[in-house]
Amino acid sequence: MKKLLLASAATALVAGAAQAEDVKLGVILGFTGPIESLTPHMAAGAELAMEEVTASGKFMGGSSVTSVRADSTCVDAAAATAAAERLITAEGVKGIMGADCSGVTGAVLANVAVPNGMVMISPSATSPGLTSAEDNGLFFRTAPSDARQSAVMSQILMEGGVKSVAVTYTNNDYGKGMADAFKAEFEAAGGEVTIVAAHEDGKADYTAEVGALASAGGDVLVVAGYVDQGGAGIVRGALDTGAFDTFHFPDGMIGANLTGNFGSDIDGSTGQVPGTDSPGAATFAEMVGDKFDVTSPYTGESYDAAALLMLAMQAAGSAEPGDYVSKIEMVANAPGEKIYPGELAKGLEILAAGGDIDYVGATAVELINGGEAAGSYRQIKIEGGEQMTVGYR
């Protein structure tokens, strides 16, 4: 049976080599909406991997890869679903890098990917709820779940001597999942959560929300929101009223606009965002240079998500989702030769020869529990109006 399978794989590779094609990959991210300052860098990360694979000439008999962008809006499930449907029915994509925010990712998965048998790898959807989503084995992510982030966040605060916090969250799947998981972790560690209150994005004034948070009190205000939306409004309101001057920021608040908007006013505040100090991260930064902002969240995760799609296709000798989906965890994990950013051609060659790879990538990729990212975090502190990396967890 093993010999038969190997023979079939070899036949598929030969067939692929005889018919070079242009493989389209969907890149569905919130190019408008509450994280629109982050998504151009994420898309550029994914497209860098596609350019690298195409330039190698070693992908499926010389096939090329083309990116097709679509706007998830981050928050409008109907718009994201329609955009994803267009990617499949009108554009003919063979895989989806995305979506980004958890709510729209869940909607695209349930309403588009599963019915169409389409593979999705999200670089940034972190809701714990996605772990148990009905995905027919089609959904993966290169960013770790907020169940992991909440534990890291609790550790950072407790080690910093913070005993009590107020929590505000953006009123969607991401914010609610983060707030619930963090509350459980922080209280289990002996901390006090004085209030957990939702806020809506898109409001001009957050006086009422800030007033409720101030009344509850706390050493620090945890803002599980978006840097380009209500999260920023809450921070501005808290600073202007003197309700809080020290904050803790989960990943949705980490971005250039955070310190761009508030500078040294939030000195002493802390946060975390997925990241690693692995050799692959340094190599990725060197590759990117000044092409885009490599320090912007989820750029490495986006490169890795796109790379995994293409490497799995090469391993299967097919760009059809039903053929390559079973190869994603195989190329992502040991055993095999380690593959780092800039080495996608090497990975393609090994796979074409029937060998094994262990894709490490820019973010030390390791897939567990059916497609979850094990993940690590870059710990941040705001000093002198700048985001300083103070460690990794």
Short mmCIF file of C-alpha atoms in Angstrom, two decimals:
data_model
loop_
_atom_site.label_atom_id
_atom_site.label_comp_id
_atom_site.label_asym_id
_atom_site.label_seq_id
_atom_site.Cartn_x
_atom_site.Cartn_y
_atom_site.Cartn_z
CA MET A 1 0.00 0.00 0.00
CA LYS A 2 2.83 2.41 0.90
CA LYS A 3 4.52 1.74 -2.46
CA LEU A 4 1.24 2.33 -4.25
CA LEU A 5 0.77 5.66 -2.47
CA LEU A 6 4.32 6.74 -3.30
CA ALA A 7 3.78 5.79 -6.92
CA SER A 8 0.56 7.78 -7.02
CA ALA A 9 2.30 10.82 -5.53
CA ALA A 10 5.09 10.53 -8.08
CA THR A 11 2.56 10.27 -10.90
CA ALA A 12 0.80 13.37 -9.62
CA LEU A 13 4.07 15.29 -9.53
CA VAL A 14 4.90 14.27 -13.09
CA ALA A 15 1.43 15.31 -14.22
CA GLY A 16 1.84 18.64 -12.46
CA ALA A 17 5.24 19.14 -14.07
CA ALA A 18 3.71 18.67 -17.51
CA GLN A 19 1.08 21.34 -17.03
CA ALA A 20 2.36 24.60 -15.62
CA GLU A 21 -0.43 26.97 -14.64
CA ASP A 22 -1.14 30.21 -12.83
CA VAL A 23 -2.40 29.34 -9.37
CA LYS A 24 -4.49 32.05 -7.71
CA LEU A 25 -4.48 32.50 -3.93
CA GLY A 26 -7.04 34.67 -2.17
CA VAL A 27 -5.83 37.25 0.33
CA ILE A 28 -8.86 38.34 2.33
CA LEU A 29 -8.09 40.97 4.96
CA GLY A 30 -9.69 44.09 6.41
CA PHE A 31 -8.35 46.63 3.94
CA THR A 32 -11.08 48.90 5.29
CA GLY A 33 -12.27 48.93 8.89
CA PRO A 34 -10.76 48.93 12.36
CA ILE A 35 -7.37 47.38 11.50
CA GLU A 36 -6.86 48.94 8.08
CA SER A 37 -3.46 50.35 9.09
CA LEU A 38 -2.18 46.79 9.66
CA THR A 39 -3.51 44.88 6.66
CA PRO A 40 -1.35 46.35 3.86
CA HIS A 41 1.73 45.00 5.65
CA MET A 42 0.06 41.63 6.22
CA ALA A 43 -0.89 41.33 2.56
CA ALA A 44 2.62 42.32 1.55
CA GLY A 45 3.99 39.53 3.75
CA ALA A 46 1.82 36.92 2.06
CA GLU A 47 2.59 38.26 -1.40
CA LEU A 48 6.31 38.21 -0.68
CA ALA A 49 6.06 34.43 -0.27
CA MET A 50 4.10 34.15 -3.52
CA GLU A 51 6.70 36.21 -5.39
CA GLU A 52 9.49 34.06 -3.94
CA VAL A 53 7.79 30.83 -5.03
CA THR A 54 7.00 32.12 -8.53
CA ALA A 55 10.54 33.45 -9.05
CA SER A 56 12.01 30.08 -8.10
CA GLY A 57 10.50 28.37 -11.14
CA LYS A 58 10.29 25.22 -9.04
CA PHE A 59 6.61 25.29 -8.11
CA MET A 60 4.57 22.54 -9.72
CA GLY A 61 6.45 22.33 -13.00
CA GLY A 62 7.10 26.05 -13.33
CA SER A 63 3.66 27.24 -12.29
CA SER A 64 3.23 30.82 -11.08
CA VAL A 65 1.23 32.14 -8.15
CA THR A 66 -0.97 35.23 -8.26
CA SER A 67 -2.52 37.05 -5.31
CA VAL A 68 -6.17 38.11 -5.49
CA ARG A 69 -7.09 40.55 -2.75
CA ALA A 70 -10.52 40.90 -1.15
CA ASP A 71 -11.78 43.11 1.67
CA SER A 72 -13.07 41.34 4.78
CA THR A 73 -13.76 44.72 6.46
CA CYS A 74 -12.78 42.90 9.70
CA VAL A 75 -16.27 43.42 11.14
CA ASP A 76 -18.99 42.95 8.48
CA ALA A 77 -19.70 39.22 8.18
CA ALA A 78 -22.01 39.64 5.17
CA ALA A 79 -19.46 41.69 3.26
CA ALA A 80 -16.67 39.25 4.11
CA THR A 81 -18.80 36.30 3.01
CA ALA A 82 -19.62 37.97 -0.31
CA ALA A 83 -15.96 38.82 -0.87
CA ALA A 84 -14.89 35.24 -0.18
CA GLU A 85 -17.57 33.87 -2.51
CA ARG A 86 -16.24 36.13 -5.25
CA LEU A 87 -12.73 34.81 -4.70
CA ILE A 88 -13.92 31.25 -5.29
CA THR A 89 -16.63 31.59 -7.92
CA ALA A 90 -15.37 34.53 -9.99
CA GLU A 91 -11.62 34.41 -9.44
CA GLY A 92 -11.10 30.67 -9.07
CA VAL A 93 -8.68 30.81 -6.16
CA LYS A 94 -7.23 27.52 -4.92
CA GLY A 95 -6.66 28.57 -1.31
CA ILE A 96 -7.38 31.49 1.01
CA MET A 97 -4.82 33.34 3.12
CA GLY A 98 -7.16 34.85 5.72
CA ALA A 99 -9.44 36.01 6.94
CA ASP A 100 -8.10 38.30 9.64
CA CYS A 101 -10.55 39.21 12.42
CA SER A 102 -12.19 36.32 14.22
CA GLY A 103 -15.85 37.07 13.58
CA VAL A 104 -15.53 37.43 9.81
CA THR A 105 -13.17 34.45 9.71
CA GLY A 106 -15.80 32.27 11.35
CA ALA A 107 -18.44 33.53 8.92
CA VAL A 108 -16.28 32.87 5.86
CA LEU A 109 -15.37 29.43 7.18
CA ALA A 110 -18.95 28.36 7.85
CA ASN A 111 -20.66 29.99 4.86
CA VAL A 112 -18.06 29.77 2.12
CA ALA A 113 -15.01 27.60 2.84
CA VAL A 114 -16.77 24.52 4.21
CA PRO A 115 -19.56 24.42 1.58
CA ASN A 116 -16.98 24.83 -1.20
CA GLY A 117 -14.27 22.59 0.26
CA MET A 118 -11.82 25.52 0.34
CA VAL A 119 -8.71 25.61 2.52
CA MET A 120 -8.21 28.67 4.74
CA ILE A 121 -5.12 29.63 6.73
CA SER A 122 -5.65 32.70 8.89
CA PRO A 123 -2.63 34.69 10.04
CA SER A 124 -4.46 36.60 12.75
CA ALA A 125 -7.89 35.22 13.76
CA THR A 126 -7.29 34.38 17.41
CA SER A 127 -10.68 33.70 19.02
CA PRO A 128 -10.67 30.54 21.17
CA GLY A 129 -14.06 29.73 19.65
CA LEU A 130 -12.44 28.93 16.31
CA THR A 131 -10.68 25.96 17.90
CA SER A 132 -13.92 24.02 18.04
CA ALA A 133 -15.52 25.40 14.87
CA GLU A 134 -16.95 22.85 12.43
CA ASP A 135 -14.33 23.14 9.71
CA ASN A 136 -14.17 19.71 8.01
CA GLY A 137 -10.40 19.90 8.49
CA LEU A 138 -10.12 22.90 6.16
CA PHE A 139 -9.12 25.64 8.63
CA PHE A 140 -5.66 26.39 10.00
CA ARG A 141 -4.03 29.39 11.63
CA THR A 142 -0.48 30.61 12.05
CA ALA A 143 -1.37 32.89 14.98
CA PRO A 144 -2.02 31.27 18.37
CA SER A 145 -5.41 31.26 20.05
CA ASP A 146 -6.32 33.96 22.57
CA ALA A 147 -6.58 31.19 25.14
CA ARG A 148 -2.78 31.19 24.97
CA GLN A 149 -2.53 34.99 24.73
CA SER A 150 -4.68 35.43 27.83
CA ALA A 151 -2.35 33.25 29.88
CA VAL A 152 0.65 35.26 28.66
CA MET A 153 -1.12 38.54 29.39
CA SER A 154 -1.98 37.43 32.91
CA GLN A 155 1.64 36.44 33.55
CA ILE A 156 2.96 39.79 32.33
CA LEU A 157 0.61 41.77 34.56
CA MET A 158 1.11 39.66 37.66
CA GLU A 159 4.89 39.75 37.28
CA GLY A 160 4.62 43.54 36.90
CA GLY A 161 2.93 43.80 40.28
CA VAL A 162 -0.52 44.59 38.90
CA LYS A 163 -3.17 43.34 41.33
CA SER A 164 -6.38 44.72 39.83
CA VAL A 165 -7.54 45.62 36.33
CA ALA A 166 -10.57 46.99 34.56
CA VAL A 167 -11.27 45.38 31.17
CA THR A 168 -12.97 46.82 28.11
CA TYR A 169 -13.42 44.86 24.91
CA THR A 170 -14.69 45.48 21.41
CA ASN A 171 -18.13 43.93 21.17
CA ASN A 172 -17.44 41.06 18.76
CA ASP A 173 -16.13 37.48 18.75
CA TYR A 174 -12.50 38.56 19.14
CA GLY A 175 -13.10 40.98 22.00
CA LYS A 176 -15.54 38.80 23.93
CA GLY A 177 -13.38 35.70 23.60
CA MET A 178 -10.30 37.59 24.74
CA ALA A 179 -12.04 39.23 27.70
CA ASP A 180 -13.60 36.00 28.96
CA ALA A 181 -10.37 34.01 28.65
CA PHE A 182 -8.28 36.72 30.30
CA LYS A 183 -10.68 37.19 33.22
CA ALA A 184 -10.51 33.49 33.99
CA GLU A 185 -6.70 33.43 33.78
CA PHE A 186 -6.12 36.59 35.83
CA GLU A 187 -8.50 35.63 38.61
CA ALA A 188 -7.04 32.13 38.76
CA ALA A 189 -3.64 33.75 39.28
CA GLY A 190 -4.99 35.79 42.22
CA GLY A 191 -5.74 39.07 40.44
CA GLU A 192 -8.93 41.12 40.67
CA VAL A 193 -10.99 42.10 37.62
CA THR A 194 -13.10 45.09 38.71
CA ILE A 195 -15.28 45.24 35.58
CA VAL A 196 -15.57 43.66 32.14
CA ALA A 197 -17.42 46.03 29.81
CA ALA A 198 -18.02 46.00 26.07
CA HIS A 199 -17.58 48.99 23.81
CA GLU A 200 -18.87 49.49 20.27
CA ASP A 201 -16.61 50.59 17.44
CA GLY A 202 -17.37 53.65 15.36
CA LYS A 203 -18.55 55.97 18.12
CA ALA A 204 -17.48 59.60 18.31
CA ASP A 205 -17.62 59.73 22.10
CA TYR A 206 -16.74 57.16 24.77
CA THR A 207 -17.44 59.28 27.85
CA ALA A 208 -20.04 56.89 29.26
CA GLU A 209 -17.85 53.82 28.78
CA VAL A 210 -14.83 55.49 30.34
CA GLY A 211 -16.96 56.71 33.25
CA ALA A 212 -18.10 53.17 34.06
CA LEU A 213 -14.53 51.87 33.88
CA ALA A 214 -13.27 54.68 36.11
CA SER A 215 -15.97 54.00 38.69
CA ALA A 216 -14.93 50.36 38.91
CA GLY A 217 -11.26 51.31 39.24
CA GLY A 218 -8.15 49.21 38.86
CA ASP A 219 -4.39 49.58 38.67
CA VAL A 220 -4.44 49.21 34.87
CA LEU A 221 -7.02 49.38 32.08
CA VAL A 222 -6.89 46.40 29.72
CA VAL A 223 -8.11 47.47 26.27
CA ALA A 224 -9.03 44.48 24.09
CA GLY A 225 -10.00 46.59 21.11
CA TYR A 226 -8.70 47.84 17.77
CA VAL A 227 -5.95 50.40 17.30
CA ASP A 228 -7.83 52.18 14.51
CA GLN A 229 -11.25 52.14 16.15
CA GLY A 230 -13.02 52.09 19.52
CA GLY A 231 -9.97 50.91 21.44
CA ALA A 232 -8.20 54.13 20.54
CA GLY A 233 -11.31 56.12 21.51
CA ILE A 234 -11.35 54.48 24.94
CA VAL A 235 -7.67 55.27 25.52
CA ARG A 236 -8.14 58.89 24.45
CA GLY A 237 -11.13 59.28 26.75
CA ALA A 238 -9.31 57.71 29.69
CA LEU A 239 -6.31 59.98 29.23
CA ASP A 240 -8.36 63.14 28.75
CA THR A 241 -10.41 62.53 31.91
CA GLY A 242 -7.53 61.18 33.99
CA ALA A 243 -9.44 57.95 34.57
CA PHE A 244 -6.38 55.82 33.72
CA ASP A 245 -2.87 56.60 32.60
CA THR A 246 -1.50 53.05 32.38
CA PHE A 247 -2.86 50.44 30.01
CA HIS A 248 -2.30 46.90 28.84
CA PHE A 249 -2.78 46.16 25.16
CA PRO A 250 -3.51 42.80 23.53
CA ASP A 251 -2.62 42.23 19.88
CA GLY A 252 -5.49 44.17 18.29
CA MET A 253 -4.13 47.40 19.80
CA ILE A 254 -0.49 46.88 18.84
CA GLY A 255 0.54 48.82 15.75
CA ALA A 256 2.36 51.94 14.66
CA ASN A 257 -0.78 54.02 15.20
CA LEU A 258 -0.80 53.21 18.93
CA THR A 259 2.28 55.26 19.73
CA GLY A 260 1.59 57.50 16.75
CA ASN A 261 -1.66 58.57 18.39
CA PHE A 262 -0.64 58.64 22.05
CA GLY A 263 3.17 58.82 22.23
CA SER A 264 4.63 59.26 25.68
CA ASP A 265 1.17 59.77 27.21
CA ILE A 266 0.98 56.00 27.58
CA ASP A 267 4.53 55.47 28.85
CA GLY A 268 4.69 52.57 31.27
CA SER A 269 1.91 50.72 29.49
CA THR A 270 2.49 47.15 28.36
CA GLY A 271 1.23 44.66 25.81
CA GLN A 272 1.95 41.61 23.73
CA VAL A 273 1.60 40.49 20.13
CA PRO A 274 2.46 37.18 18.49
CA GLY A 275 6.17 37.14 17.69
CA THR A 276 9.37 35.21 18.10
CA ASP A 277 13.09 35.82 18.34
CA SER A 278 13.80 32.70 16.30
CA PRO A 279 16.42 32.77 13.52
CA GLY A 280 13.58 32.80 11.00
CA ALA A 281 12.27 36.10 12.34
CA ALA A 282 15.64 37.79 11.84
CA THR A 283 15.98 36.34 8.35
CA PHE A 284 12.50 37.53 7.45
CA ALA A 285 13.30 41.05 8.63
CA GLU A 286 16.43 41.08 6.47
CA MET A 287 14.47 39.85 3.45
CA VAL A 288 11.80 42.51 3.85
CA GLY A 289 14.16 45.43 4.35
CA ASP A 290 12.17 48.57 3.60
CA LYS A 291 9.53 46.88 1.39
CA PHE A 292 6.98 47.15 4.21
CA ASP A 293 6.89 47.45 8.00
CA VAL A 294 8.08 44.08 9.24
CA THR A 295 7.39 45.11 12.85
CA SER A 296 3.67 45.55 12.10
CA PRO A 297 1.64 42.69 13.63
CA TYR A 298 1.05 39.48 11.71
CA THR A 299 3.37 40.15 8.77
CA GLY A 300 5.42 37.02 9.49
CA GLU A 301 2.30 34.99 10.14
CA SER A 302 0.94 36.09 6.74
CA TYR A 303 4.14 35.07 4.94
CA ASP A 304 4.00 31.71 6.69
CA ALA A 305 0.31 31.13 5.91
CA ALA A 306 0.87 31.69 2.19
CA ALA A 307 4.03 29.59 2.24
CA LEU A 308 2.21 26.66 3.86
CA LEU A 309 -0.49 26.72 1.18
CA MET A 310 2.05 26.57 -1.63
CA LEU A 311 4.32 23.99 -0.01
CA ALA A 312 1.33 21.74 0.66
CA MET A 313 0.32 22.02 -2.99
CA GLN A 314 3.83 21.03 -4.03
CA ALA A 315 3.76 18.05 -1.65
CA ALA A 316 0.46 16.89 -3.15
CA GLY A 317 1.40 17.64 -6.74
CA SER A 318 -1.91 19.45 -7.03
CA ALA A 319 -3.40 22.88 -6.38
CA GLU A 320 -6.82 21.41 -5.66
CA PRO A 321 -7.81 21.94 -1.99
CA GLY A 322 -9.13 18.42 -1.60
CA ASP A 323 -5.76 17.05 -2.71
CA TYR A 324 -3.36 19.23 -0.71
CA VAL A 325 -5.24 19.89 2.56
CA SER A 326 -3.85 16.69 4.10
CA LYS A 327 -0.30 17.87 3.41
CA ILE A 328 -0.41 21.14 5.38
CA GLU A 329 0.48 19.70 8.78
CA MET A 330 3.01 17.40 7.13
CA VAL A 331 5.04 20.27 5.65
CA ALA A 332 4.60 22.42 8.77
CA ASN A 333 5.96 19.95 11.32
CA ALA A 334 8.84 17.57 11.87
CA PRO A 335 10.31 15.34 10.61
CA GLY A 336 12.13 16.89 7.68
CA GLU A 337 14.69 19.50 6.73
CA LYS A 338 14.03 22.86 8.35
CA ILE A 339 12.94 25.57 5.93
CA TYR A 340 13.30 29.28 6.78
CA PRO A 341 12.20 32.48 5.00
CA GLY A 342 14.02 32.85 1.71
CA GLU A 343 14.36 29.08 1.41
CA LEU A 344 11.04 28.27 -0.23
CA ALA A 345 12.81 27.16 -3.43
CA LYS A 346 14.80 24.66 -1.36
CA GLY A 347 11.59 23.38 0.22
CA LEU A 348 9.94 23.03 -3.18
CA GLU A 349 12.92 21.03 -4.50
CA ILE A 350 12.91 18.64 -1.55
CA LEU A 351 9.18 18.03 -1.85
CA ALA A 352 9.39 17.52 -5.62
CA ALA A 353 12.00 14.82 -4.99
CA GLY A 354 9.69 13.10 -2.50
CA GLY A 355 11.52 14.29 0.62
CA ASP A 356 10.23 15.75 3.87
CA ILE A 357 10.44 19.32 5.18
CA ASP A 358 9.77 20.95 8.52
CA TYR A 359 8.67 24.48 7.68
CA VAL A 360 9.87 26.81 10.43
CA GLY A 361 9.31 30.06 8.57
CA ALA A 362 9.26 33.52 10.06
CA THR A 363 7.29 32.60 13.19
CA ALA A 364 8.66 29.19 14.25
CA VAL A 365 5.61 27.44 12.81
CA GLU A 366 4.33 24.39 14.68
CA LEU A 367 0.78 23.18 14.12
CA ILE A 368 -0.96 21.32 16.93
CA ASN A 369 -4.45 20.04 17.70
CA GLY A 370 -5.61 19.81 14.11
CA GLY A 371 -4.23 23.06 12.75
CA GLU A 372 -3.73 25.35 15.75
CA ALA A 373 -0.52 27.38 16.04
CA ALA A 374 1.50 26.63 19.18
CA GLY A 375 2.72 30.22 19.11
CA SER A 376 4.92 32.60 21.08
CA TYR A 377 4.55 36.28 21.96
CA ARG A 378 6.65 39.44 21.81
CA GLN A 379 6.30 41.37 25.07
CA ILE A 380 6.10 45.16 24.70
CA LYS A 381 6.50 48.16 26.97
CA ILE A 382 5.91 51.78 25.98
CA GLU A 383 8.91 53.93 26.88
CA GLY A 384 9.63 57.43 25.60
CA GLY A 385 6.64 57.20 23.31
CA GLU A 386 8.06 54.11 21.57
CA GLN A 387 7.13 50.43 21.59
CA MET A 388 10.07 48.58 23.08
CA THR A 389 10.43 44.81 22.89
CA VAL A 390 11.33 43.61 26.36
CA GLY A 391 11.13 39.85 25.92
CA TYR A 392 9.48 36.83 24.34
CA ARG A 393 7.14 34.26 25.85
#
